[in-house]
PDB file of C-alpha atoms in Angstrom:
ATOM      1  CA  UNK A   1      12.253  -0.505 -11.010  1.00 85.00           C
ATOM      2  CA  UNK A   2      13.264  -1.905  -7.635  1.00 92.00           C
ATOM      3  CA  UNK A   3      12.171  -0.081  -4.478  1.00 93.00           C
ATOM      4  CA  UNK A   4      13.611  -2.055  -1.590  1.00 95.00           C
ATOM      5  CA  UNK A   5      15.909  -4.825  -0.409  1.00 96.00           C
ATOM      6  CA  UNK A   6      16.057  -6.813   2.825  1.00 97.00           C
ATOM      7  CA  UNK A   7      19.183  -7.747   4.798  1.00 97.00           C
ATOM      8  CA  UNK A   8      18.956 -11.234   3.237  1.00 96.00           C
ATOM      9  CA  UNK A   9      18.700  -9.903  -0.312  1.00 97.00           C
ATOM     10  CA  UNK A  10      14.972 -10.207  -1.096  1.00 97.00           C
ATOM     11  CA  UNK A  11      13.938  -7.383  -3.428  1.00 97.00           C
ATOM     12  CA  UNK A  12      10.655  -5.630  -4.217  1.00 97.00           C
ATOM     13  CA  UNK A  13       9.591  -3.599  -7.199  1.00 93.00           C
ATOM     14  CA  UNK A  14       6.984  -3.172  -9.877  1.00 90.00           C
ATOM     15  CA  UNK A  15       8.219  -3.768 -13.421  1.00 84.00           C
ATOM     16  CA  UNK A  16       5.859  -3.729 -16.385  1.00 77.00           C
ATOM     17  CA  UNK A  17       4.466  -7.130 -17.364  1.00 74.00           C
ATOM     18  CA  UNK A  18       3.948  -8.340 -20.954  1.00 74.00           C
ATOM     19  CA  UNK A  19       0.701  -6.323 -21.187  1.00 71.00           C
ATOM     20  CA  UNK A  20       2.435  -3.123 -20.100  1.00 75.00           C
ATOM     21  CA  UNK A  21       0.815  -3.055 -16.641  1.00 77.00           C
ATOM     22  CA  UNK A  22       2.793  -2.602 -13.442  1.00 84.00           C
ATOM     23  CA  UNK A  23       2.881  -5.735 -11.305  1.00 87.00           C
ATOM     24  CA  UNK A  24       4.402  -5.477  -7.835  1.00 91.00           C
ATOM     25  CA  UNK A  25       6.473  -8.391  -6.549  1.00 94.00           C
ATOM     26  CA  UNK A  26       8.859  -9.692  -3.911  1.00 96.00           C
ATOM     27  CA  UNK A  27      11.616 -12.119  -4.866  1.00 96.00           C
ATOM     28  CA  UNK A  28      14.270 -13.824  -2.766  1.00 94.00           C
ATOM     29  CA  UNK A  29      16.072 -15.265  -5.820  1.00 93.00           C
ATOM     30  CA  UNK A  30      14.298 -18.624  -5.514  1.00 95.00           C
ATOM     31  CA  UNK A  31      10.639 -17.649  -5.197  1.00 94.00           C
ATOM     32  CA  UNK A  32       8.785 -14.687  -6.658  1.00 93.00           C
ATOM     33  CA  UNK A  33       5.365 -13.546  -5.420  1.00 92.00           C
ATOM     34  CA  UNK A  34       3.291 -11.209  -7.596  1.00 89.00           C
ATOM     35  CA  UNK A  35       0.806  -8.873  -5.896  1.00 88.00           C
ATOM     36  CA  UNK A  36      -2.775  -8.693  -7.092  1.00 79.00           C
ATOM     37  CA  UNK A  37      -5.159 -11.289  -8.491  1.00 71.00           C
ATOM     38  CA  UNK A  38      -3.580 -14.427  -9.974  1.00 68.00           C
ATOM     39  CA  UNK A  39      -5.903 -14.230 -12.985  1.00 66.00           C
ATOM     40  CA  UNK A  40      -3.790 -13.632 -16.117  1.00 62.00           C
ATOM     41  CA  UNK A  41      -6.566 -11.512 -17.643  1.00 64.00           C
ATOM     42  CA  UNK A  42      -6.585  -9.113 -14.676  1.00 68.00           C
ATOM     43  CA  UNK A  43      -6.719  -5.489 -15.838  1.00 72.00           C
ATOM     44  CA  UNK A  44      -5.110  -3.506 -13.092  1.00 78.00           C
ATOM     45  CA  UNK A  45      -1.770  -2.745 -11.556  1.00 85.00           C
ATOM     46  CA  UNK A  46       0.010  -3.246  -8.284  1.00 89.00           C
ATOM     47  CA  UNK A  47       3.054  -1.702  -6.700  1.00 91.00           C
ATOM     48  CA  UNK A  48       5.372  -2.749  -3.894  1.00 94.00           C
ATOM     49  CA  UNK A  49       6.846   0.297  -2.137  1.00 94.00           C
ATOM     50  CA  UNK A  50       8.382  -0.917   1.103  1.00 96.00           C
ATOM     51  CA  UNK A  51       9.780  -4.115   2.620  1.00 97.00           C
ATOM     52  CA  UNK A  52      11.313  -5.075   5.957  1.00 97.00           C
ATOM     53  CA  UNK A  53      13.595  -7.932   7.037  1.00 97.00           C
ATOM     54  CA  UNK A  54      10.547 -10.104   7.868  1.00 96.00           C
ATOM     55  CA  UNK A  55       9.543  -9.886   4.168  1.00 96.00           C
ATOM     56  CA  UNK A  56       6.458  -7.849   5.033  1.00 96.00           C
ATOM     57  CA  UNK A  57       5.600  -5.696   2.022  1.00 96.00           C
ATOM     58  CA  UNK A  58       3.487  -2.540   1.712  1.00 94.00           C
ATOM     59  CA  UNK A  59       2.075  -1.229  -1.523  1.00 92.00           C
ATOM     60  CA  UNK A  60      -1.026  -0.491  -3.544  1.00 89.00           C
ATOM     61  CA  UNK A  61      -3.329  -2.457  -5.809  1.00 86.00           C
ATOM     62  CA  UNK A  62      -5.578  -0.846  -8.401  1.00 82.00           C
ATOM     63  CA  UNK A  63      -8.288  -2.849 -10.112  1.00 74.00           C
ATOM     64  CA  UNK A  64     -10.335  -1.357 -12.936  1.00 69.00           C
ATOM     65  CA  UNK A  65     -13.477  -2.897 -11.422  1.00 67.00           C
ATOM     66  CA  UNK A  66     -12.886  -2.587  -7.682  1.00 64.00           C
ATOM     67  CA  UNK A  67     -10.915   0.628  -7.239  1.00 67.00           C
ATOM     68  CA  UNK A  68      -7.646   1.118  -5.409  1.00 73.00           C
ATOM     69  CA  UNK A  69      -6.446   0.153  -1.951  1.00 79.00           C
ATOM     70  CA  UNK A  70      -3.283   0.065   0.120  1.00 84.00           C
ATOM     71  CA  UNK A  71      -2.058  -3.234   1.530  1.00 88.00           C
ATOM     72  CA  UNK A  72       0.311  -4.958   3.911  1.00 90.00           C
ATOM     73  CA  UNK A  73       1.380  -8.390   2.637  1.00 92.00           C
ATOM     74  CA  UNK A  74       2.636 -10.776   5.323  1.00 93.00           C
ATOM     75  CA  UNK A  75       3.264 -14.508   4.660  1.00 91.00           C
ATOM     76  CA  UNK A  76       0.506 -14.886   2.092  1.00 89.00           C
ATOM     77  CA  UNK A  77      -2.070 -12.651   3.791  1.00 89.00           C
ATOM     78  CA  UNK A  78      -3.192  -9.208   2.632  1.00 87.00           C
ATOM     79  CA  UNK A  79      -4.310  -6.615   5.181  1.00 84.00           C
ATOM     80  CA  UNK A  80      -5.877  -3.329   4.089  1.00 81.00           C
ATOM     81  CA  UNK A  81      -4.058  -0.265   5.426  1.00 79.00           C
ATOM     82  CA  UNK A  82      -6.767   1.991   6.768  1.00 67.00           C
ATOM     83  CA  UNK A  83      -7.018   5.728   7.067  1.00 60.00           C
ATOM     84  CA  UNK A  84      -8.132   7.725  10.116  1.00 54.00           C
ATOM     85  CA  UNK A  85     -11.549   7.347  11.692  1.00 49.00           C
ATOM     86  CA  UNK A  86     -14.397   7.833  11.179  1.00 44.00           C
ATOM     87  CA  UNK A  87     -14.168   4.932   8.784  1.00 43.00           C
ATOM     88  CA  UNK A  88     -16.610   4.087   6.013  1.00 40.00           C
ATOM     89  CA  UNK A  89     -18.349   0.701   5.867  1.00 37.00           C
ATOM     90  CA  UNK A  90     -15.825  -2.189   5.969  1.00 38.00           C
ATOM     91  CA  UNK A  91     -16.393  -3.188   2.347  1.00 38.00           C
ATOM     92  CA  UNK A  92     -15.194   0.262   1.238  1.00 36.00           C
ATOM     93  CA  UNK A  93     -12.076   0.654   3.390  1.00 38.00           C
ATOM     94  CA  UNK A  94      -8.997   1.603   1.411  1.00 42.00           C
ATOM     95  CA  UNK A  95     -10.763   2.100  -1.920  1.00 38.00           C
ATOM     96  CA  UNK A  96     -11.158   5.191  -4.054  1.00 34.00           C
ATOM     97  CA  UNK A  97     -14.883   4.793  -3.502  1.00 35.00           C
ATOM     98  CA  UNK A  98     -14.633   5.537   0.200  1.00 38.00           C
ATOM     99  CA  UNK A  99     -15.486   9.204   0.171  1.00 40.00           C
ATOM    100  CA  UNK A 100     -12.412  10.142  -1.864  1.00 48.00           C
ATOM    101  CA  UNK A 101      -9.953   8.972   0.780  1.00 62.00           C
ATOM    102  CA  UNK A 102      -6.679   7.433  -0.363  1.00 71.00           C
ATOM    103  CA  UNK A 103      -3.854   5.797   1.561  1.00 77.00           C
ATOM    104  CA  UNK A 104      -0.394   5.416   0.075  1.00 82.00           C
ATOM    105  CA  UNK A 105       2.166   3.372   2.060  1.00 87.00           C
ATOM    106  CA  UNK A 106       5.812   4.008   1.228  1.00 91.00           C
ATOM    107  CA  UNK A 107       7.848   2.049   3.764  1.00 94.00           C
ATOM    108  CA  UNK A 108       7.766  -0.437   6.652  1.00 95.00           C
ATOM    109  CA  UNK A 109      10.350  -1.018   9.377  1.00 95.00           C
ATOM    110  CA  UNK A 110      11.195  -4.230  11.240  1.00 96.00           C
ATOM    111  CA  UNK A 111       8.731  -3.316  14.006  1.00 92.00           C
ATOM    112  CA  UNK A 112       5.894  -3.300  11.465  1.00 91.00           C
ATOM    113  CA  UNK A 113       5.412   0.472  11.530  1.00 89.00           C
ATOM    114  CA  UNK A 114       4.302   1.802   8.150  1.00 88.00           C
ATOM    115  CA  UNK A 115       4.984   5.295   6.813  1.00 88.00           C
ATOM    116  CA  UNK A 116       3.267   6.962   3.914  1.00 85.00           C
ATOM    117  CA  UNK A 117       0.560   9.479   3.107  1.00 80.00           C
ATOM    118  CA  UNK A 118      -3.196   9.795   3.231  1.00 74.00           C
ATOM    119  CA  UNK A 119      -5.662  12.352   1.977  1.00 71.00           C
ATOM    120  CA  UNK A 120      -9.345  12.892   2.637  1.00 64.00           C
ATOM    121  CA  UNK A 121      -9.835  14.008  -0.969  1.00 57.00           C
ATOM    122  CA  UNK A 122      -6.970  12.479  -2.924  1.00 47.00           C
ATOM    123  CA  UNK A 123      -8.898  12.325  -6.170  1.00 50.00           C
ATOM    124  CA  UNK A 124     -10.085  15.934  -6.176  1.00 51.00           C
ATOM    125  CA  UNK A 125      -6.922  17.317  -4.542  1.00 53.00           C
ATOM    126  CA  UNK A 126      -9.082  19.513  -2.294  1.00 57.00           C
ATOM    127  CA  UNK A 127      -7.392  18.165   0.821  1.00 62.00           C
ATOM    128  CA  UNK A 128      -3.580  18.139   1.025  1.00 66.00           C
ATOM    129  CA  UNK A 129      -1.828  14.818   1.434  1.00 69.00           C
ATOM    130  CA  UNK A 130      -0.745  14.272   5.019  1.00 71.00           C
ATOM    131  CA  UNK A 131       2.171  12.300   6.348  1.00 74.00           C
ATOM    132  CA  UNK A 132       1.088   9.168   8.183  1.00 77.00           C
ATOM    133  CA  UNK A 133       2.566   6.588  10.521  1.00 80.00           C
ATOM    134  CA  UNK A 134       0.471   3.445  10.975  1.00 80.00           C
ATOM    135  CA  UNK A 135       1.151   1.223  13.980  1.00 75.00           C
ATOM    136  CA  UNK A 136      -0.146  -2.226  14.890  1.00 69.00           C
ATOM    137  CA  UNK A 137      -2.299  -0.809  17.691  1.00 64.00           C
ATOM    138  CA  UNK A 138      -3.637   2.122  15.679  1.00 62.00           C
ATOM    139  CA  UNK A 139      -2.274   4.997  13.703  1.00 60.00           C
ATOM    140  CA  UNK A 140      -0.809   8.437  14.024  1.00 60.00           C
ATOM    141  CA  UNK A 141      -1.457  11.197  11.538  1.00 57.00           C
ATOM    142  CA  UNK A 142       0.939  14.112  11.203  1.00 57.00           C
ATOM    143  CA  UNK A 143      -0.199  17.553  10.055  1.00 50.00           C
ATOM    144  CA  UNK A 144       0.483  18.580   6.463  1.00 53.00           C
ATOM    145  CA  UNK A 145       3.791  20.320   5.941  1.00 50.00           C
ATOM    146  CA  UNK A 146       3.217  23.948   5.080  1.00 47.00           C
ATOM    147  CA  UNK A 147       5.710  25.840   2.883  1.00 46.00           C
ATOM    148  CA  UNK A 148       7.641  28.575   4.689  1.00 45.00           C
TER     149      UNK A 148
END
């Protein structure tokens, strides 16, 4: 499926590849960039969930060996989308190994602000997912929405 389109017509999505794995991408009709390792034998999946008019993409990558992490892709560079402090050691940021914390970006605007969700215990579901707004100079975490 496709999840976003820019004003100039670049699209993002994550269709299944020949092996049946999801592989996130951005395509402007001339060039297509796949997210995740370039190795054809890679056993994992990636997803692209949000794009802005600067072709910045947010999504997630899951690798069977390394875990899962959220990313911002900008002109060939990946940046890990972090969760609130206190943070674990840098080599564990954004992975399922980092104390059960998970970040899930869902959209990015033209100012580079990213919306999504994070949870302190995503895997065990003991902590509710919380709405999140990440900014270039830090982040803001909203409280969980409670049913009325």
